[in-house]
Amino acid sequence: MKAINKKAKAVFEKMTEGMTTVCSHKRIDNAGGVYMAAIVECINECDWGLIFSIAHYYEQCGDLVSDPEMTFLQGKDGNVYPLSFQQAGLGIYQESVLFGGDGNPDKINVRLQKDHAVFAGQWLVNIKEQQGL
């Protein structure tokens, strides 16, 4: 799997700092409403590490809509790997890593997973700049 770049990894680590258990979460909103808050959640754990969701949300007709949401594996090897991308308002949902019955990564769409890593590299740096991290 392709890991996110070093700059993005540093931002990811700052955003997930102190989040070591499933169900831990935080809202990062340092921009005074100028930019969308970043919502960070530890959503699962597998043999390879912790799985996190990072998202921006907006409200539409009373529902929260991701804009976008990505999931990441914080690997025990020290790297961070994108797993999925969702842009709900546009009907986009992409899983680049599928999990098997044992709860661990099983199938990888190498090209899509690489695309997710490239996008995450820029997106996380943008969040850093927007939120003053």
C-alpha atoms as a PDB file:
ATOM      1  CA  MET A   1       0.000   0.000   0.000  1.00  0.00           C
ATOM      2  CA  LYS A   2       1.050   3.584  -0.612  1.00  0.00           C
ATOM      3  CA  ALA A   3       1.524   5.685   2.522  1.00  0.00           C
ATOM      4  CA  ILE A   4       0.777   9.405   2.661  1.00  0.00           C
ATOM      5  CA  ASN A   5       3.769  11.746   2.340  1.00  0.00           C
ATOM      6  CA  LYS A   6       5.807  12.996   5.319  1.00  0.00           C
ATOM      7  CA  LYS A   7       4.158  16.434   5.514  1.00  0.00           C
ATOM      8  CA  ALA A   8       0.686  14.910   5.476  1.00  0.00           C
ATOM      9  CA  LYS A   9       1.738  12.288   8.031  1.00  0.00           C
ATOM     10  CA  ALA A  10       2.895  15.034  10.414  1.00  0.00           C
ATOM     11  CA  VAL A  11      -0.509  16.747  10.064  1.00  0.00           C
ATOM     12  CA  PHE A  12      -2.331  13.431  10.562  1.00  0.00           C
ATOM     13  CA  GLU A  13      -0.324  12.735  13.726  1.00  0.00           C
ATOM     14  CA  LYS A  14      -1.121  16.221  15.068  1.00  0.00           C
ATOM     15  CA  MET A  15      -4.825  15.738  14.316  1.00  0.00           C
ATOM     16  CA  THR A  16      -4.989  12.282  15.951  1.00  0.00           C
ATOM     17  CA  GLU A  17      -2.743  13.107  18.908  1.00  0.00           C
ATOM     18  CA  GLY A  18      -4.010  11.430  22.082  1.00  0.00           C
ATOM     19  CA  MET A  19      -6.545   9.295  20.211  1.00  0.00           C
ATOM     20  CA  THR A  20      -5.541   5.739  21.084  1.00  0.00           C
ATOM     21  CA  THR A  21      -8.861   3.908  21.413  1.00  0.00           C
ATOM     22  CA  VAL A  22     -11.838   3.179  19.183  1.00  0.00           C
ATOM     23  CA  CYS A  23     -14.636   5.765  19.636  1.00  0.00           C
ATOM     24  CA  SER A  24     -12.255   8.583  20.573  1.00  0.00           C
ATOM     25  CA  HIS A  25     -13.033  11.694  18.561  1.00  0.00           C
ATOM     26  CA  LYS A  26     -12.375  15.410  18.295  1.00  0.00           C
ATOM     27  CA  ARG A  27     -13.496  18.471  16.398  1.00  0.00           C
ATOM     28  CA  ILE A  28     -10.787  20.810  15.114  1.00  0.00           C
ATOM     29  CA  ASP A  29     -12.247  24.256  14.495  1.00  0.00           C
ATOM     30  CA  ASN A  30      -9.601  26.958  14.873  1.00  0.00           C
ATOM     31  CA  ALA A  31     -10.758  29.067  11.923  1.00  0.00           C
ATOM     32  CA  GLY A  32     -13.696  30.865  13.527  1.00  0.00           C
ATOM     33  CA  GLY A  33     -16.172  29.602  10.937  1.00  0.00           C
ATOM     34  CA  VAL A  34     -14.107  30.777   7.962  1.00  0.00           C
ATOM     35  CA  TYR A  35     -13.314  27.154   7.011  1.00  0.00           C
ATOM     36  CA  MET A  36     -15.185  23.940   7.721  1.00  0.00           C
ATOM     37  CA  ALA A  37     -14.188  22.156  10.933  1.00  0.00           C
ATOM     38  CA  ALA A  38     -12.281  18.886  10.642  1.00  0.00           C
ATOM     39  CA  ILE A  39     -13.902  15.984  12.473  1.00  0.00           C
ATOM     40  CA  VAL A  40     -11.527  13.200  13.514  1.00  0.00           C
ATOM     41  CA  GLU A  41     -12.751   9.833  14.809  1.00  0.00           C
ATOM     42  CA  CYS A  42     -11.020   6.570  15.661  1.00  0.00           C
ATOM     43  CA  ILE A  43     -13.557   4.183  14.147  1.00  0.00           C
ATOM     44  CA  ASN A  44     -11.969   0.724  14.283  1.00  0.00           C
ATOM     45  CA  GLU A  45      -8.899  -1.342  14.999  1.00  0.00           C
ATOM     46  CA  CYS A  46      -7.359  -4.277  13.156  1.00  0.00           C
ATOM     47  CA  ASP A  47      -4.193  -6.333  13.530  1.00  0.00           C
ATOM     48  CA  TRP A  48      -2.385  -3.756  11.377  1.00  0.00           C
ATOM     49  CA  GLY A  49      -3.301  -0.697  13.495  1.00  0.00           C
ATOM     50  CA  LEU A  50      -6.015   1.878  14.223  1.00  0.00           C
ATOM     51  CA  ILE A  51      -8.483   3.129  11.609  1.00  0.00           C
ATOM     52  CA  PHE A  52      -9.452   6.807  11.580  1.00  0.00           C
ATOM     53  CA  SER A  53     -12.034   8.890   9.760  1.00  0.00           C
ATOM     54  CA  ILE A  54     -11.295  12.530   8.944  1.00  0.00           C
ATOM     55  CA  ALA A  55     -14.072  14.615   7.449  1.00  0.00           C
ATOM     56  CA  HIS A  56     -15.582  17.987   6.812  1.00  0.00           C
ATOM     57  CA  TYR A  57     -19.385  18.067   7.130  1.00  0.00           C
ATOM     58  CA  TYR A  58     -22.132  20.436   6.084  1.00  0.00           C
ATOM     59  CA  GLU A  59     -25.839  20.239   6.788  1.00  0.00           C
ATOM     60  CA  GLN A  60     -28.362  19.709   4.001  1.00  0.00           C
ATOM     61  CA  CYS A  61     -32.071  19.212   4.736  1.00  0.00           C
ATOM     62  CA  GLY A  62     -31.194  18.296   8.335  1.00  0.00           C
ATOM     63  CA  ASP A  63     -28.622  15.651   7.368  1.00  0.00           C
ATOM     64  CA  LEU A  64     -24.851  15.829   7.760  1.00  0.00           C
ATOM     65  CA  VAL A  65     -23.087  15.434   4.415  1.00  0.00           C
ATOM     66  CA  SER A  66     -19.368  14.631   4.174  1.00  0.00           C
ATOM     67  CA  ASP A  67     -17.320  17.065   2.109  1.00  0.00           C
ATOM     68  CA  PRO A  68     -15.121  14.939   1.916  1.00  0.00           C
ATOM     69  CA  GLU A  69     -14.496  12.045   4.307  1.00  0.00           C
ATOM     70  CA  MET A  70     -11.472   9.792   4.157  1.00  0.00           C
ATOM     71  CA  THR A  71     -10.529   6.782   6.238  1.00  0.00           C
ATOM     72  CA  PHE A  72      -6.939   5.963   7.110  1.00  0.00           C
ATOM     73  CA  LEU A  73      -5.012   3.100   8.670  1.00  0.00           C
ATOM     74  CA  GLN A  74      -2.427   4.294  11.177  1.00  0.00           C
ATOM     75  CA  GLY A  75      -0.185   1.285  10.731  1.00  0.00           C
ATOM     76  CA  LYS A  76       1.862  -0.361  13.417  1.00  0.00           C
ATOM     77  CA  ASP A  77       4.767   0.100  10.986  1.00  0.00           C
ATOM     78  CA  GLY A  78       4.580   3.875  11.609  1.00  0.00           C
ATOM     79  CA  ASN A  79       3.023   4.786   8.255  1.00  0.00           C
ATOM     80  CA  VAL A  80      -0.453   6.134   7.447  1.00  0.00           C
ATOM     81  CA  TYR A  81      -2.420   4.597   4.580  1.00  0.00           C
ATOM     82  CA  PRO A  82      -5.624   5.919   2.981  1.00  0.00           C
ATOM     83  CA  LEU A  83      -8.398   3.332   2.775  1.00  0.00           C
ATOM     84  CA  SER A  84     -11.410   5.166   1.340  1.00  0.00           C
ATOM     85  CA  PHE A  85     -12.732   8.459  -0.002  1.00  0.00           C
ATOM     86  CA  GLN A  86     -16.291   9.768   0.093  1.00  0.00           C
ATOM     87  CA  GLN A  87     -17.773  12.961  -1.360  1.00  0.00           C
ATOM     88  CA  ALA A  88     -21.400  12.384  -0.374  1.00  0.00           C
ATOM     89  CA  GLY A  89     -22.883  15.465  -2.034  1.00  0.00           C
ATOM     90  CA  LEU A  90     -21.595  14.202  -5.381  1.00  0.00           C
ATOM     91  CA  GLY A  91     -22.473  10.549  -4.785  1.00  0.00           C
ATOM     92  CA  ILE A  92     -18.833   9.438  -4.741  1.00  0.00           C
ATOM     93  CA  TYR A  93     -17.804   6.521  -2.522  1.00  0.00           C
ATOM     94  CA  GLN A  94     -14.501   4.758  -3.196  1.00  0.00           C
ATOM     95  CA  GLU A  95     -12.893   1.987  -1.166  1.00  0.00           C
ATOM     96  CA  SER A  96      -9.328   1.363  -2.253  1.00  0.00           C
ATOM     97  CA  VAL A  97      -8.681  -1.208   0.480  1.00  0.00           C
ATOM     98  CA  LEU A  98     -11.215  -3.935   1.272  1.00  0.00           C
ATOM     99  CA  PHE A  99     -11.194  -5.870   4.521  1.00  0.00           C
ATOM    100  CA  GLY A 100     -11.589  -9.643   4.815  1.00  0.00           C
ATOM    101  CA  GLY A 101     -13.600 -11.693   7.271  1.00  0.00           C
ATOM    102  CA  ASP A 102     -10.761 -11.531   9.780  1.00  0.00           C
ATOM    103  CA  GLY A 103     -11.079  -7.726   9.914  1.00  0.00           C
ATOM    104  CA  ASN A 104      -7.751  -7.068   8.209  1.00  0.00           C
ATOM    105  CA  PRO A 105      -6.942  -5.595   4.775  1.00  0.00           C
ATOM    106  CA  ASP A 106      -7.589  -8.243   2.135  1.00  0.00           C
ATOM    107  CA  LYS A 107      -7.846  -6.661  -1.330  1.00  0.00           C
ATOM    108  CA  ILE A 108      -6.173  -3.479  -2.538  1.00  0.00           C
ATOM    109  CA  ASN A 109      -6.956  -1.467  -5.659  1.00  0.00           C
ATOM    110  CA  VAL A 110      -3.359  -0.273  -6.066  1.00  0.00           C
ATOM    111  CA  ARG A 111      -4.076   2.539  -8.546  1.00  0.00           C
ATOM    112  CA  LEU A 112      -7.021   3.940  -6.590  1.00  0.00           C
ATOM    113  CA  GLN A 113      -5.198   3.645  -3.273  1.00  0.00           C
ATOM    114  CA  LYS A 114      -2.267   5.587  -4.734  1.00  0.00           C
ATOM    115  CA  ASP A 115      -4.708   8.276  -5.967  1.00  0.00           C
ATOM    116  CA  HIS A 116      -6.156   8.473  -2.459  1.00  0.00           C
ATOM    117  CA  ALA A 117      -2.656   8.898  -0.996  1.00  0.00           C
ATOM    118  CA  VAL A 118      -1.892  11.758  -3.400  1.00  0.00           C
ATOM    119  CA  PHE A 119      -5.184  13.523  -2.644  1.00  0.00           C
ATOM    120  CA  ALA A 120      -4.755  13.031   1.117  1.00  0.00           C
ATOM    121  CA  GLY A 121      -1.274  14.531   0.897  1.00  0.00           C
ATOM    122  CA  GLN A 122      -2.679  17.823  -0.357  1.00  0.00           C
ATOM    123  CA  TRP A 123      -5.923  17.773   1.654  1.00  0.00           C
ATOM    124  CA  LEU A 124      -4.207  17.291   5.026  1.00  0.00           C
ATOM    125  CA  VAL A 125      -1.752  20.118   4.297  1.00  0.00           C
ATOM    126  CA  ASN A 126      -4.745  22.322   3.393  1.00  0.00           C
ATOM    127  CA  ILE A 127      -6.396  21.455   6.724  1.00  0.00           C
ATOM    128  CA  LYS A 128      -3.160  22.359   8.514  1.00  0.00           C
ATOM    129  CA  GLU A 129      -3.111  25.777   6.852  1.00  0.00           C
ATOM    130  CA  GLN A 130      -6.834  26.414   7.333  1.00  0.00           C
ATOM    131  CA  GLN A 131      -6.880  25.377  10.988  1.00  0.00           C
ATOM    132  CA  GLY A 132      -3.498  26.795  12.005  1.00  0.00           C
ATOM    133  CA  LEU A 133      -2.111  23.451  13.149  1.00  0.00           C
END
